[in-house]
Short mmCIF file of N, CA, C and O in Angstrom, two decimals:
data_model
loop_
_atom_site.label_atom_id
_atom_site.label_comp_id
_atom_site.label_asym_id
_atom_site.label_seq_id
_atom_site.Cartn_x
_atom_site.Cartn_y
_atom_site.Cartn_z
N MET A 23 -47.75 -61.63 21.02
CA MET A 23 -46.80 -62.11 20.94
C MET A 23 -47.13 -63.36 20.71
O MET A 23 -47.93 -64.67 21.41
N ASP A 24 -46.22 -63.92 19.36
CA ASP A 24 -46.41 -64.75 18.86
C ASP A 24 -44.89 -66.20 20.68
O ASP A 24 -44.52 -65.16 21.05
N ASP A 25 -45.69 -67.10 20.40
CA ASP A 25 -45.12 -67.67 21.74
C ASP A 25 -43.49 -68.19 20.89
O ASP A 25 -43.50 -68.28 19.88
N LEU A 26 -42.11 -66.80 21.14
CA LEU A 26 -40.81 -67.71 20.55
C LEU A 26 -39.88 -69.05 20.06
O LEU A 26 -39.24 -69.23 19.09
N THR A 27 -40.46 -69.30 21.09
CA THR A 27 -39.85 -70.49 22.00
C THR A 27 -40.27 -71.98 20.42
O THR A 27 -39.56 -73.25 20.33
N THR A 28 -41.90 -71.38 19.75
CA THR A 28 -41.66 -72.44 18.80
C THR A 28 -41.20 -72.19 17.55
O THR A 28 -40.50 -73.29 16.94
N LYS A 29 -40.34 -71.29 17.24
CA LYS A 29 -39.85 -70.68 16.79
C LYS A 29 -38.24 -71.33 16.00
O LYS A 29 -37.83 -71.19 17.05
N LYS A 30 -37.79 -71.65 14.90
CA LYS A 30 -36.59 -71.49 14.59
C LYS A 30 -35.61 -70.77 14.04
O LYS A 30 -36.02 -69.75 13.57
N CYS A 31 -34.35 -70.67 14.21
CA CYS A 31 -33.33 -69.05 14.27
C CYS A 31 -33.14 -69.76 12.89
O CYS A 31 -33.53 -70.36 11.94
N VAL A 32 -33.46 -69.04 12.11
CA VAL A 32 -33.47 -68.33 10.54
C VAL A 32 -31.31 -68.28 10.09
O VAL A 32 -31.04 -67.17 11.38
N SER A 33 -31.17 -68.13 8.60
CA SER A 33 -29.87 -68.26 8.16
C SER A 33 -29.77 -66.64 8.62
O SER A 33 -30.58 -66.01 8.36
N CYS A 34 -28.40 -65.81 9.33
CA CYS A 34 -28.20 -64.92 9.01
C CYS A 34 -28.03 -64.26 7.78
O CYS A 34 -27.62 -63.30 7.63
N ASN A 35 -27.16 -65.73 6.79
CA ASN A 35 -26.70 -64.75 5.46
C ASN A 35 -27.64 -64.13 4.24
O ASN A 35 -27.20 -63.60 3.55
N ALA A 36 -29.06 -63.81 4.82
CA ALA A 36 -29.67 -62.47 4.46
C ALA A 36 -29.61 -61.89 4.06
O ALA A 36 -29.01 -60.93 5.59
N ARG A 37 -28.75 -61.37 2.70
CA ARG A 37 -28.32 -59.53 2.54
C ARG A 37 -29.25 -58.72 3.32
O ARG A 37 -29.13 -57.81 3.04
N ASP A 38 -30.82 -59.31 2.43
CA ASP A 38 -32.57 -58.47 3.36
C ASP A 38 -32.43 -58.70 4.88
O ASP A 38 -33.79 -57.64 5.50
N MET A 39 -31.98 -59.05 5.87
CA MET A 39 -31.98 -59.19 7.13
C MET A 39 -31.38 -57.69 7.38
O MET A 39 -30.70 -57.67 7.52
N ARG A 40 -31.94 -56.59 8.37
CA ARG A 40 -31.56 -55.25 9.03
C ARG A 40 -32.07 -55.90 10.58
O ARG A 40 -32.86 -56.62 11.22
N PRO A 41 -30.16 -54.99 11.25
CA PRO A 41 -31.15 -54.81 12.81
C PRO A 41 -32.19 -54.31 13.01
O PRO A 41 -32.46 -53.07 12.22
N MET A 42 -32.96 -55.27 13.92
CA MET A 42 -34.64 -53.94 14.55
C MET A 42 -34.50 -52.70 15.34
O MET A 42 -33.62 -52.53 15.65
N THR A 43 -35.98 -52.14 15.31
CA THR A 43 -35.50 -50.91 15.85
C THR A 43 -35.35 -51.36 17.70
O THR A 43 -36.04 -52.24 18.29
N VAL A 44 -35.07 -50.22 18.00
CA VAL A 44 -35.30 -50.54 19.94
C VAL A 44 -37.30 -50.32 20.01
O VAL A 44 -37.52 -51.27 21.22
N GLU A 45 -38.10 -49.68 19.36
CA GLU A 45 -39.32 -50.09 19.23
C GLU A 45 -39.67 -51.71 19.57
O GLU A 45 -40.43 -52.03 20.92
N ALA A 46 -39.51 -52.19 18.44
CA ALA A 46 -39.31 -53.57 17.96
C ALA A 46 -38.94 -54.29 19.06
O ALA A 46 -39.40 -55.25 19.21
N ALA A 47 -37.82 -54.27 19.62
CA ALA A 47 -36.53 -54.93 20.43
C ALA A 47 -37.78 -54.89 21.53
O ALA A 47 -37.37 -56.32 22.41
N HIS A 48 -38.58 -53.85 21.77
CA HIS A 48 -38.87 -54.10 23.60
C HIS A 48 -39.87 -54.44 23.89
O HIS A 48 -40.42 -55.09 25.05
N SER A 49 -41.08 -54.25 22.19
CA SER A 49 -42.15 -55.14 22.22
C SER A 49 -41.75 -57.36 22.74
O SER A 49 -43.17 -57.66 22.57
N LEU A 50 -40.55 -57.58 22.80
CA LEU A 50 -39.60 -59.20 22.06
C LEU A 50 -38.99 -59.31 23.49
O LEU A 50 -39.68 -60.77 23.37
N ILE A 51 -38.35 -57.90 23.71
CA ILE A 51 -38.04 -59.47 25.60
C ILE A 51 -38.36 -60.01 26.57
O ILE A 51 -39.32 -60.34 27.02
N PRO A 52 -38.02 -60.59 26.43
CA PRO A 52 -38.27 -62.27 27.71
C PRO A 52 -38.19 -61.71 27.97
O PRO A 52 -36.71 -61.16 29.00
N GLN A 53 -38.55 -62.83 29.56
CA GLN A 53 -38.53 -62.05 30.67
C GLN A 53 -37.24 -62.63 31.72
O GLN A 53 -36.32 -63.65 30.83
N GLY A 54 -36.31 -61.82 32.06
CA GLY A 54 -34.89 -61.79 33.27
C GLY A 54 -33.86 -61.35 32.18
O GLY A 54 -32.74 -60.55 32.79
N TRP A 55 -34.06 -60.79 30.68
CA TRP A 55 -33.16 -60.33 30.01
C TRP A 55 -33.45 -59.10 29.66
O TRP A 55 -34.00 -57.83 30.19
N ASN A 56 -32.09 -58.36 29.59
CA ASN A 56 -31.39 -56.10 29.05
C ASN A 56 -31.98 -56.18 28.08
O ASN A 56 -31.03 -57.46 27.60
N LEU A 57 -32.42 -55.11 27.96
CA LEU A 57 -32.05 -54.67 26.38
C LEU A 57 -30.68 -53.50 27.07
O LEU A 57 -30.57 -52.69 26.77
N VAL A 58 -29.73 -53.40 26.11
CA VAL A 58 -28.12 -53.07 26.55
C VAL A 58 -27.94 -52.41 25.47
O VAL A 58 -28.13 -53.38 23.97
N THR A 59 -26.72 -51.73 24.91
CA THR A 59 -26.92 -50.75 23.72
C THR A 59 -24.73 -49.93 24.24
O THR A 59 -24.45 -49.77 25.42
N GLU A 60 -24.48 -50.79 23.42
CA GLU A 60 -23.26 -50.78 23.34
C GLU A 60 -21.93 -50.52 21.72
O GLU A 60 -22.41 -51.44 21.21
N ASP A 61 -21.70 -49.19 22.30
CA ASP A 61 -21.34 -48.72 20.73
C ASP A 61 -21.70 -48.88 19.50
O ASP A 61 -21.90 -49.15 18.52
N GLY A 62 -22.90 -48.43 19.48
CA GLY A 62 -23.99 -47.74 19.26
C GLY A 62 -25.53 -49.31 18.40
O GLY A 62 -26.44 -49.30 18.11
N MET A 63 -24.63 -50.04 19.35
CA MET A 63 -25.35 -51.99 18.86
C MET A 63 -26.05 -52.62 19.80
O MET A 63 -26.04 -52.44 20.94
N MET A 64 -27.50 -52.37 19.58
CA MET A 64 -28.20 -53.28 20.74
C MET A 64 -28.28 -55.16 20.55
O MET A 64 -28.02 -55.36 19.52
N LYS A 65 -27.84 -55.49 22.05
CA LYS A 65 -27.75 -56.53 22.74
C LYS A 65 -28.49 -56.89 23.68
O LYS A 65 -28.69 -56.08 24.35
N LEU A 66 -28.78 -58.58 23.79
CA LEU A 66 -30.25 -58.14 25.38
C LEU A 66 -28.34 -59.35 25.41
O LEU A 66 -27.53 -59.84 25.39
N GLN A 67 -28.71 -59.02 27.32
CA GLN A 67 -28.07 -59.71 27.92
C GLN A 67 -28.75 -60.20 29.32
O GLN A 67 -29.56 -58.95 29.91
N ARG A 68 -28.04 -61.38 30.15
CA ARG A 68 -28.05 -60.99 31.51
C ARG A 68 -27.30 -61.78 31.53
O ARG A 68 -26.49 -62.97 31.57
N THR A 69 -27.93 -62.01 33.70
CA THR A 69 -26.49 -62.79 34.13
C THR A 69 -28.00 -63.57 35.33
O THR A 69 -28.33 -63.56 35.66
N TRP A 70 -27.30 -64.33 35.25
CA TRP A 70 -27.19 -65.27 36.47
C TRP A 70 -25.64 -65.66 37.95
O TRP A 70 -24.96 -65.82 36.90
N LYS A 71 -25.97 -66.38 38.57
CA LYS A 71 -25.18 -66.75 39.57
C LYS A 71 -25.27 -68.10 40.29
O LYS A 71 -25.77 -68.06 40.45
N VAL A 72 -24.63 -68.74 39.45
CA VAL A 72 -24.47 -70.80 39.82
C VAL A 72 -23.54 -70.32 41.38
O VAL A 72 -22.64 -69.84 41.83
N LYS A 73 -23.84 -72.33 41.38
CA LYS A 73 -23.12 -72.06 43.26
C LYS A 73 -21.63 -72.17 42.73
O LYS A 73 -21.39 -71.83 44.46
N THR A 74 -20.98 -72.99 42.46
CA THR A 74 -19.68 -73.47 41.84
C THR A 74 -18.61 -73.56 39.67
O THR A 74 -20.85 -72.95 39.11
N PHE A 75 -18.55 -73.40 40.38
CA PHE A 75 -17.46 -72.58 39.27
C PHE A 75 -18.03 -73.89 37.90
O PHE A 75 -18.62 -73.87 36.42
N MET A 76 -17.47 -74.77 38.29
CA MET A 76 -18.09 -76.09 37.91
C MET A 76 -19.14 -76.53 37.24
O MET A 76 -20.38 -76.73 36.08
N LYS A 77 -20.64 -75.37 37.89
CA LYS A 77 -22.05 -75.46 37.72
C LYS A 77 -21.68 -74.83 36.98
O LYS A 77 -22.58 -74.64 35.70
N GLY A 78 -21.59 -73.91 36.92
CA GLY A 78 -20.97 -72.59 35.17
C GLY A 78 -21.15 -73.18 34.63
O GLY A 78 -21.34 -73.36 33.18
N MET A 79 -19.52 -74.28 33.93
CA MET A 79 -19.01 -75.30 32.85
C MET A 79 -21.05 -75.72 32.69
O MET A 79 -20.94 -75.65 31.13
N GLU A 80 -21.11 -76.73 33.51
CA GLU A 80 -22.93 -76.97 32.75
C GLU A 80 -23.92 -76.19 32.53
O GLU A 80 -24.02 -76.51 31.57
N PHE A 81 -23.53 -75.01 33.34
CA PHE A 81 -24.39 -74.03 32.99
C PHE A 81 -24.21 -73.25 30.84
O PHE A 81 -25.83 -73.54 29.78
N PHE A 82 -23.13 -73.36 31.06
CA PHE A 82 -23.07 -73.58 29.24
C PHE A 82 -22.81 -74.18 28.36
O PHE A 82 -23.70 -74.05 27.51
N LYS A 83 -22.46 -75.20 28.96
CA LYS A 83 -22.89 -76.63 28.72
C LYS A 83 -24.10 -77.21 27.75
O LYS A 83 -25.20 -77.06 27.08
N LEU A 84 -25.75 -76.31 28.73
CA LEU A 84 -26.58 -76.11 28.07
C LEU A 84 -26.93 -75.20 27.51
O LEU A 84 -28.29 -75.89 26.73
N VAL A 85 -26.94 -74.54 27.76
CA VAL A 85 -27.28 -72.70 26.51
C VAL A 85 -25.82 -73.24 25.25
O VAL A 85 -27.13 -73.54 24.55
N ALA A 86 -25.47 -74.41 25.06
CA ALA A 86 -24.40 -74.41 24.44
C ALA A 86 -25.52 -75.08 23.80
O ALA A 86 -25.06 -75.52 22.08
N ASP A 87 -25.81 -76.43 23.98
CA ASP A 87 -26.79 -77.29 23.12
C ASP A 87 -28.00 -76.62 22.24
O ASP A 87 -27.72 -76.91 20.63
N VAL A 88 -28.28 -75.51 23.40
CA VAL A 88 -29.68 -74.89 22.59
C VAL A 88 -29.44 -74.29 20.62
O VAL A 88 -29.77 -73.96 19.94
N ALA A 89 -27.80 -73.53 21.46
CA ALA A 89 -27.51 -72.60 20.14
C ALA A 89 -27.12 -73.33 19.88
O ALA A 89 -26.89 -72.47 17.57
N GLU A 90 -26.18 -74.62 19.51
CA GLU A 90 -25.90 -75.19 18.65
C GLU A 90 -27.38 -75.19 17.12
O GLU A 90 -27.06 -75.99 16.30
N ALA A 91 -28.70 -76.23 18.31
CA ALA A 91 -29.49 -76.76 18.08
C ALA A 91 -29.60 -75.71 16.52
O ALA A 91 -30.85 -75.47 15.55
N GLU A 92 -30.11 -74.35 17.18
CA GLU A 92 -30.13 -73.47 16.38
C GLU A 92 -29.59 -72.61 15.28
O GLU A 92 -29.71 -71.56 14.86
N GLY A 93 -28.26 -73.52 15.59
CA GLY A 93 -27.15 -72.11 14.69
C GLY A 93 -27.28 -71.07 14.81
O GLY A 93 -26.45 -69.86 13.99
N HIS A 94 -27.58 -70.49 15.77
CA HIS A 94 -26.65 -69.26 16.29
C HIS A 94 -26.49 -69.54 18.18
O HIS A 94 -26.85 -69.84 18.95
N HIS A 95 -25.20 -68.08 17.91
CA HIS A 95 -24.27 -68.50 19.28
C HIS A 95 -24.21 -67.56 19.60
O HIS A 95 -23.63 -66.28 19.15
N PRO A 96 -24.11 -67.26 21.69
CA PRO A 96 -24.48 -66.07 21.57
C PRO A 96 -23.14 -66.18 22.56
O PRO A 96 -22.54 -66.69 22.15
N ASP A 97 -22.60 -65.23 23.18
CA ASP A 97 -21.14 -64.61 24.32
C ASP A 97 -21.75 -65.18 25.70
O ASP A 97 -21.84 -64.87 26.13
N LEU A 98 -20.07 -65.91 25.97
CA LEU A 98 -21.35 -66.81 27.33
C LEU A 98 -19.57 -65.89 27.72
O LEU A 98 -18.75 -66.84 27.30
N HIS A 99 -20.13 -65.72 29.01
CA HIS A 99 -18.94 -64.59 29.96
C HIS A 99 -19.17 -65.88 31.78
O HIS A 99 -20.43 -65.67 31.96
N LEU A 100 -18.07 -66.11 31.86
CA LEU A 100 -18.08 -66.58 33.28
C LEU A 100 -17.07 -65.88 33.92
O LEU A 100 -16.34 -65.41 33.88
N VAL A 101 -16.53 -65.00 35.09
CA VAL A 101 -17.08 -63.99 35.54
C VAL A 101 -17.11 -64.76 36.59
O VAL A 101 -17.72 -64.74 37.66
N ALA A 102 -15.63 -63.53 37.50
CA ALA A 102 -14.82 -64.98 38.47
C ALA A 102 -14.79 -65.99 38.56
O ALA A 102 -14.77 -66.82 37.20
N TRP A 103 -15.69 -66.27 39.60
CA TRP A 103 -16.34 -68.21 39.88
C TRP A 103 -17.86 -68.41 39.20
O TRP A 103 -18.21 -69.60 39.08
N ASN A 104 -18.40 -68.04 39.68
CA ASN A 104 -19.35 -67.28 39.86
C ASN A 104 -20.38 -66.54 39.67
O ASN A 104 -21.45 -66.99 39.24
N ASN A 105 -20.70 -66.43 38.42
CA ASN A 105 -21.27 -64.98 37.96
C ASN A 105 -21.27 -65.34 36.33
O ASN A 105 -20.35 -65.38 35.38
N VAL A 106 -22.23 -65.58 35.28
CA VAL A 106 -22.95 -66.13 34.63
C VAL A 106 -23.64 -65.26 33.22
O VAL A 106 -24.09 -64.65 34.51
N LYS A 107 -22.58 -63.79 33.00
CA LYS A 107 -23.39 -63.53 31.58
C LYS A 107 -23.51 -63.59 30.60
O LYS A 107 -22.42 -64.13 29.48
N ILE A 108 -24.57 -63.88 29.78
CA ILE A 108 -25.18 -64.21 28.46
C ILE A 108 -25.32 -63.20 27.35
O ILE A 108 -26.49 -62.24 27.87
N GLU A 109 -24.95 -62.64 26.30
CA GLU A 109 -24.92 -61.31 25.60
C GLU A 109 -25.61 -61.94 24.24
O GLU A 109 -24.49 -62.85 23.38
N ILE A 110 -26.48 -61.70 23.49
CA ILE A 110 -27.01 -62.41 22.07
C ILE A 110 -27.06 -61.17 20.93
O ILE A 110 -27.79 -59.81 21.74
N TRP A 111 -26.39 -60.94 20.19
CA TRP A 111 -26.55 -60.04 19.04
C TRP A 111 -26.16 -60.75 18.10
O TRP A 111 -26.03 -61.86 18.12
N THR A 112 -26.64 -60.43 17.18
CA THR A 112 -26.42 -61.34 15.33
C THR A 112 -25.29 -60.57 14.70
O THR A 112 -25.21 -58.97 14.40
N HIS A 113 -24.55 -60.75 15.36
CA HIS A 113 -23.06 -60.90 14.85
C HIS A 113 -23.48 -59.80 12.98
O HIS A 113 -22.85 -59.21 12.99
N ALA A 114 -23.95 -60.96 12.10
CA ALA A 114 -23.86 -59.97 10.61
C ALA A 114 -24.56 -59.18 10.64
O ALA A 114 -24.32 -58.66 9.59
N VAL A 115 -25.47 -58.28 10.88
CA VAL A 115 -26.42 -57.72 10.90
C VAL A 115 -25.54 -56.28 11.81
O VAL A 115 -26.03 -55.46 11.69
N GLY A 116 -24.94 -56.51 13.20
CA GLY A 116 -24.43 -55.21 13.61
C GLY A 116 -25.47 -54.82 15.17
O GLY A 116 -25.49 -54.21 14.93
N GLY A 117 -26.46 -55.81 15.75
CA GLY A 117 -27.27 -55.50 15.93
C GLY A 117 -28.51 -56.62 16.91
O GLY A 117 -28.70 -57.56 16.22
N LEU A 118 -29.42 -56.52 16.99
CA LEU A 118 -30.73 -57.70 17.18
C LEU A 118 -31.36 -57.63 16.04
O LEU A 118 -31.98 -57.61 15.31
N THR A 119 -32.00 -59.48 16.33
CA THR A 119 -32.94 -59.73 15.04
C THR A 119 -33.70 -60.85 15.99
O THR A 119 -33.79 -60.76 17.01
N GLU A 120 -34.08 -61.50 15.21
CA GLU A 120 -36.20 -61.97 15.96
C GLU A 120 -35.06 -63.07 16.39
O GLU A 120 -35.42 -63.04 17.24
N ASN A 121 -33.94 -64.11 16.35
CA ASN A 121 -33.90 -64.89 16.05
C ASN A 121 -32.95 -64.70 17.24
O ASN A 121 -32.66 -65.74 18.15
N ASP A 122 -32.14 -63.52 18.35
CA ASP A 122 -31.72 -62.83 19.27
C ASP A 122 -33.30 -63.59 20.12
O ASP A 122 -32.83 -64.14 21.58
N PHE A 123 -34.53 -63.29 20.00
CA PHE A 123 -35.04 -63.41 20.71
C PHE A 123 -35.68 -65.18 21.46
O PHE A 123 -35.87 -64.98 21.71
N ILE A 124 -35.49 -65.50 20.10
CA ILE A 124 -35.98 -66.46 19.69
C ILE A 124 -34.42 -67.58 21.16
O ILE A 124 -35.56 -68.28 22.31
N LEU A 125 -33.43 -67.07 20.64
CA LEU A 125 -32.51 -67.91 21.76
C LEU A 125 -32.95 -67.69 22.70
O LEU A 125 -32.39 -68.76 23.61
N ALA A 126 -32.92 -66.20 23.41
CA ALA A 126 -33.00 -65.88 24.59
C ALA A 126 -34.52 -66.79 25.17
O ALA A 126 -34.43 -67.14 26.45
N ALA A 127 -35.33 -66.68 24.65
CA ALA A 127 -36.80 -67.89 25.15
C ALA A 127 -35.87 -69.09 25.07
O ALA A 127 -36.64 -69.22 26.45
N LYS A 128 -36.02 -69.49 23.98
CA LYS A 128 -35.73 -71.25 24.96
C LYS A 128 -34.16 -71.28 25.54
O LYS A 128 -34.26 -71.95 26.13
N ILE A 129 -33.28 -70.69 26.14
CA ILE A 129 -32.07 -70.95 27.15
C ILE A 129 -33.75 -69.96 27.98
O ILE A 129 -33.67 -71.04 28.87
N ASN A 130 -34.24 -69.12 28.38
CA ASN A 130 -35.11 -69.23 29.25
C ASN A 130 -36.23 -70.74 29.78
O ASN A 130 -36.62 -70.53 31.62
N ARG A 131 -35.69 -71.19 28.85
CA ARG A 131 -36.77 -71.99 29.38
C ARG A 131 -37.27 -74.03 29.89
O ARG A 131 -36.82 -74.22 29.82
N LEU A 132 -34.96 -73.25 29.37
CA LEU A 132 -34.03 -74.99 30.25
C LEU A 132 -34.20 -74.62 31.52
O LEU A 132 -34.03 -73.62 32.32
N ASP A 133 -33.82 -75.97 32.52
CA ASP A 133 -33.86 -76.23 34.28
C ASP A 133 -32.59 -75.95 33.74
O ASP A 133 -31.92 -76.87 34.22
N LEU A 134 -32.64 -74.70 34.95
CA LEU A 134 -30.90 -74.39 35.57
C LEU A 134 -31.26 -74.51 37.66
O LEU A 134 -30.28 -74.06 38.11
N HIS A 135 -32.29 -74.26 37.52
CA HIS A 135 -31.62 -74.36 39.01
C HIS A 135 -31.20 -75.06 39.54
O HIS A 135 -31.12 -74.46 40.32
N GLN A 136 -31.21 -76.76 39.41
CA GLN A 136 -29.91 -77.46 40.02
C GLN A 136 -29.17 -76.39 39.74
O GLN A 136 -27.57 -76.37 40.98
N LEU A 137 -28.10 -75.61 39.04
CA LEU A 137 -26.92 -75.15 39.04
C LEU A 137 -27.15 -73.50 39.49
O LEU A 137 -25.89 -73.39 39.87
N LEU A 138 -27.79 -73.06 40.19
CA LEU A 138 -28.50 -71.56 40.00
C LEU A 138 -27.73 -71.81 41.66
O LEU A 138 -28.14 -72.26 42.27
N SER A 139 -27.70 -70.26 42.16
CA SER A 139 -26.85 -70.22 43.73
C SER A 139 -29.06 -69.72 43.65
O SER A 139 -29.22 -68.95 43.69
N ARG A 140 -29.15 -70.06 45.61
CA ARG A 140 -30.58 -69.27 45.68
C ARG A 140 -30.07 -67.63 46.74
O ARG A 140 -28.33 -67.07 46.61
N LYS A 141 -31.05 -67.96 46.00
CA LYS A 141 -31.04 -65.83 46.55
C LYS A 141 -31.34 -65.61 48.35
O LYS A 141 -31.72 -67.24 48.34
N VAL A 142 -31.38 -65.08 48.70
CA VAL A 142 -31.61 -64.19 50.21
C VAL A 142 -32.98 -64.46 50.43
O VAL A 142 -32.94 -63.64 49.63
N GLY A 143 -32.98 -65.28 51.46
CA GLY A 143 -34.95 -65.05 51.83
C GLY A 143 -35.30 -66.69 50.76
O GLY A 143 -36.81 -66.83 51.27
N GLU A 144 -34.62 -67.08 49.95
CA GLU A 144 -35.68 -68.42 49.47
C GLU A 144 -34.96 -69.45 50.63
O GLU A 144 -34.59 -70.20 50.56
#
């Protein structure tokens, strides 16, 4: 599998762009991400627990910077005060494309440890 972090998201306006198959999606899922289906549409989803509400805002800013650079924007959710959830899919095609996996891989490379709560036992 190619290193998705070296790739750049492409324009979603291409008329020939189609959602990928479940099999193709499973072959590209980055570590920590889950493949979910909602209303018949596949999405990538991942959750984190942050130390504080403001750490959640910092988390979103880091993700937003990557997303803006790629021209591909995820859905960001801050649930309660410290649970961050990101959902990624290509809205223009109603499913997943390689762009989604590129963005997820680049989010995985962010240095987030100072924002995240420690798990029990760490």
